[in-house]
Each structure stands twice: as structure tokens, then as C-alpha cells.
C-alpha positions as protocol buffer text, in pm:
chain_id: "A"
residue {
  index: 1
  type: MET
  ca { x: 7132 y: 15122 z: 12822 }
}
residue {
  index: 2
  type: SER
  ca { x: 7504 y: 15102 z: 12753 }
}
residue {
  index: 3
  type: ASN
  ca { x: 7661 y: 14854 z: 12515 }
}
residue {
  index: 4
  type: TYR
  ca { x: 7883 y: 14584 z: 12657 }
}
residue {
  index: 5
  type: ARG
  ca { x: 8129 y: 14396 z: 12437 }
}
residue {
  index: 6
  type: ILE
  ca { x: 8112 y: 14024 z: 12513 }
}
residue {
  index: 7
  type: PRO
  ca { x: 8443 y: 13835 z: 12481 }
}
residue {
  index: 8
  type: PHE
  ca { x: 8482 y: 13571 z: 12209 }
}
residue {
  index: 9
  type: ARG
  ca { x: 8519 y: 13296 z: 12469 }
}
residue {
  index: 10
  type: VAL
  ca { x: 8381 y: 13294 z: 12821 }
}
residue {
  index: 11
  type: ASN
  ca { x: 8722 y: 13293 z: 12992 }
}
residue {
  index: 12
  type: LYS
  ca { x: 8899 y: 13518 z: 12741 }
}
residue {
  index: 13
  type: PRO
  ca { x: 8961 y: 13871 z: 12877 }
}
residue {
  index: 14
  type: LEU
  ca { x: 8878 y: 14192 z: 12693 }
}
residue {
  index: 15
  type: LEU
  ca { x: 9159 y: 14336 z: 12481 }
}
residue {
  index: 16
  type: VAL
  ca { x: 9279 y: 14695 z: 12448 }
}
residue {
  index: 17
  type: LEU
  ca { x: 9497 y: 14704 z: 12133 }
}
residue {
  index: 18
  type: PHE
  ca { x: 9696 y: 14384 z: 12191 }
}
residue {
  index: 19
  type: PHE
  ca { x: 9707 y: 14410 z: 12572 }
}
residue {
  index: 20
  type: THR
  ca { x: 9462 y: 14246 z: 12808 }
}
residue {
  index: 21
  type: LEU
  ca { x: 9285 y: 14488 z: 13037 }
}
residue {
  index: 22
  type: ASP
  ca { x: 9483 y: 14383 z: 13345 }
}
residue {
  index: 23
  type: GLN
  ca { x: 9807 y: 14447 z: 13152 }
}
residue {
  index: 24
  type: PHE
  ca { x: 9695 y: 14773 z: 12993 }
}
residue {
  index: 25
  type: ILE
  ca { x: 9603 y: 14964 z: 13311 }
}
residue {
  index: 26
  type: PRO
  ca { x: 9950 y: 14944 z: 13483 }
}
residue {
  index: 27
  type: ILE
  ca { x: 10125 y: 15017 z: 13153 }
}
residue {
  index: 28
  type: ALA
  ca { x: 9907 y: 15324 z: 13093 }
}
residue {
  index: 29
  type: ILE
  ca { x: 9968 y: 15442 z: 13450 }
}
residue {
  index: 30
  type: ALA
  ca { x: 10346 y: 15392 z: 13405 }
}
residue {
  index: 31
  type: PHE
  ca { x: 10347 y: 15603 z: 13089 }
}
residue {
  index: 32
  type: ALA
  ca { x: 10129 y: 15872 z: 13247 }
}
residue {
  index: 33
  type: LEU
  ca { x: 10359 y: 15896 z: 13549 }
}
residue {
  index: 34
  type: GLY
  ca { x: 10663 y: 15886 z: 13321 }
}
residue {
  index: 35
  type: TYR
  ca { x: 10541 y: 16186 z: 13123 }
}
residue {
  index: 36
  type: THR
  ca { x: 10441 y: 16367 z: 13441 }
}
residue {
  index: 37
  type: PHE
  ca { x: 10776 y: 16325 z: 13617 }
}
residue {
  index: 38
  type: ARG
  ca { x: 10989 y: 16343 z: 13299 }
}
residue {
  index: 39
  type: ALA
  ca { x: 11104 y: 15983 z: 13328 }
}
residue {
  index: 40
  type: VAL
  ca { x: 10964 y: 15841 z: 13005 }
}
residue {
  index: 41
  type: PHE
  ca { x: 11259 y: 15607 z: 12945 }
}
residue {
  index: 42
  type: GLU
  ca { x: 11233 y: 15450 z: 13290 }
}
residue {
  index: 43
  type: ALA
  ca { x: 10856 y: 15419 z: 13256 }
}
residue {
  index: 44
  type: SER
  ca { x: 10888 y: 15248 z: 12918 }
}
residue {
  index: 45
  type: ILE
  ca { x: 11146 y: 15004 z: 13062 }
}
residue {
  index: 46
  type: PHE
  ca { x: 10909 y: 14925 z: 13349 }
}
residue {
  index: 47
  type: ALA
  ca { x: 10615 y: 14884 z: 13108 }
}
residue {
  index: 48
  type: ILE
  ca { x: 10808 y: 14644 z: 12883 }
}
residue {
  index: 49
  type: MET
  ca { x: 10927 y: 14436 z: 13180 }
}
residue {
  index: 50
  type: TYR
  ca { x: 10576 y: 14427 z: 13327 }
}
residue {
  index: 51
  type: PHE
  ca { x: 10429 y: 14322 z: 12992 }
}
residue {
  index: 52
  type: LYS
  ca { x: 10685 y: 14042 z: 12946 }
}
residue {
  index: 53
  type: ILE
  ca { x: 10635 y: 13906 z: 13300 }
}
residue {
  index: 54
  type: THR
  ca { x: 10255 y: 13913 z: 13289 }
}
residue {
  index: 55
  type: SER
  ca { x: 10241 y: 13763 z: 12940 }
}
residue {
  index: 56
  type: TYR
  ca { x: 10472 y: 13480 z: 13052 }
}
residue {
  index: 57
  type: PHE
  ca { x: 10252 y: 13394 z: 13349 }
}
residue {
  index: 58
  type: SER
  ca { x: 9928 y: 13427 z: 13153 }
}
residue {
  index: 59
  type: GLU
  ca { x: 10053 y: 13195 z: 12876 }
}
residue {
  index: 60
  type: ASN
  ca { x: 10215 y: 12929 z: 13093 }
}
residue {
  index: 61
  type: HIS
  ca { x: 9994 y: 12922 z: 13404 }
}
residue {
  index: 62
  type: PRO
  ca { x: 9620 y: 12950 z: 13477 }
}
residue {
  index: 63
  type: ARG
  ca { x: 9453 y: 13251 z: 13639 }
}
residue {
  index: 64
  type: GLY
  ca { x: 9528 y: 13289 z: 14008 }
}
residue {
  index: 65
  type: TYR
  ca { x: 9854 y: 13091 z: 13993 }
}
residue {
  index: 66
  type: VAL
  ca { x: 10080 y: 13369 z: 14125 }
}
residue {
  index: 67
  type: GLU
  ca { x: 9842 y: 13451 z: 14411 }
}
residue {
  index: 68
  type: HIS
  ca { x: 9816 y: 13081 z: 14493 }
}
residue {
  index: 69
  type: VAL
  ca { x: 10194 y: 13032 z: 14507 }
}
residue {
  index: 70
  type: LEU
  ca { x: 10246 y: 13347 z: 14718 }
}
residue {
  index: 71
  type: TRP
  ca { x: 9968 y: 13235 z: 14953 }
}
residue {
  index: 72
  type: TYR
  ca { x: 10115 y: 12884 z: 14975 }
}
residue {
  index: 73
  type: TRP
  ca { x: 10458 y: 13028 z: 15066 }
}
residue {
  index: 74
  type: GLY
  ca { x: 10299 y: 13251 z: 15330 }
}
residue {
  index: 75
  type: VAL
  ca { x: 10377 y: 13584 z: 15164 }
}
residue {
  index: 76
  type: LEU
  ca { x: 10015 y: 13695 z: 15116 }
}
residue {
  index: 77
  type: PRO
  ca { x: 9757 y: 13708 z: 15394 }
}
residue {
  index: 78
  type: LEU
  ca { x: 9490 y: 13442 z: 15421 }
}
residue {
  index: 79
  type: LYS
  ca { x: 9194 y: 13668 z: 15336 }
}
residue {
  index: 80
  type: LEU
  ca { x: 9224 y: 13763 z: 14968 }
}
residue {
  index: 81
  type: GLY
  ca { x: 8872 y: 13698 z: 14848 }
}
residue {
  index: 82
  type: PHE
  ca { x: 8709 y: 13432 z: 14640 }
}
residue {
  index: 83
  type: THR
  ca { x: 8968 y: 13418 z: 14359 }
}
residue {
  index: 84
  type: VAL
  ca { x: 9240 y: 13234 z: 14553 }
}
residue {
  index: 85
  type: PRO
  ca { x: 9236 y: 12857 z: 14493 }
}
residue {
  index: 86
  type: ASP
  ca { x: 9273 y: 12593 z: 14761 }
}
residue {
  index: 87
  type: PRO
  ca { x: 9629 y: 12612 z: 14907 }
}
residue {
  index: 88
  type: LEU
  ca { x: 9654 y: 12236 z: 14944 }
}
residue {
  index: 89
  type: LYS
  ca { x: 9642 y: 12178 z: 14567 }
}
residue {
  index: 90
  type: ARG
  ca { x: 9993 y: 12176 z: 14427 }
}
residue {
  index: 91
  type: GLU
  ca { x: 9902 y: 12142 z: 14057 }
}
residue {
  index: 92
  type: PHE
  ca { x: 9664 y: 12339 z: 13841 }
}
residue {
  index: 93
  type: ILE
  ca { x: 9478 y: 12189 z: 13549 }
}
residue {
  index: 94
  type: LYS
  ca { x: 9377 y: 12425 z: 13267 }
}
């Protein structure tokens, strides 16, 4: 049986260093591709921008906010799964 680390709070995501898991994976992929294609500077710029944007949305808006807004504007298709909130709600309450 493998060990599973339970988060401190129910809604708090797992952390890798000081990144959340959904921030860490694209940053790690950007650095891996940067080292592979000898574009480390560009990859680090992309990683820093991605980290700033995702941390802004995670601090100021609830989960699913970006998908909800894109769905409401008609950018995303209607079938995304169970994580997309009701498109008729204009405000989120944390």
C-alpha cells in the first residue's frame, strides 16, 4: 500500500516546493523543453510569466473561474466535464 500525503485543508492543493501541483507541471515541462532545445532563457521567461498569472488567478478568484468566464464568453465548448460552474451565475462566492 502506497502512502498518500493528505493536504492540511480539504480544498488546499498539494505543494511541490512552493508551487502548487498544477503550477509545477507546466513550469517543469517548460524548463525541460528549454534545456532540450537550448532555449533556457525563453523557457524561464515563460515559466515566470505562467507562475505570476496562475498565482494571481488562484489568489483573487475561486477554482474554475477562468473556465467559467471563457465558457460564458463562448470561447470554450459546452462539454468540459463536471468542474465548470453554472454559466448563468455571474458572481462566485468563496
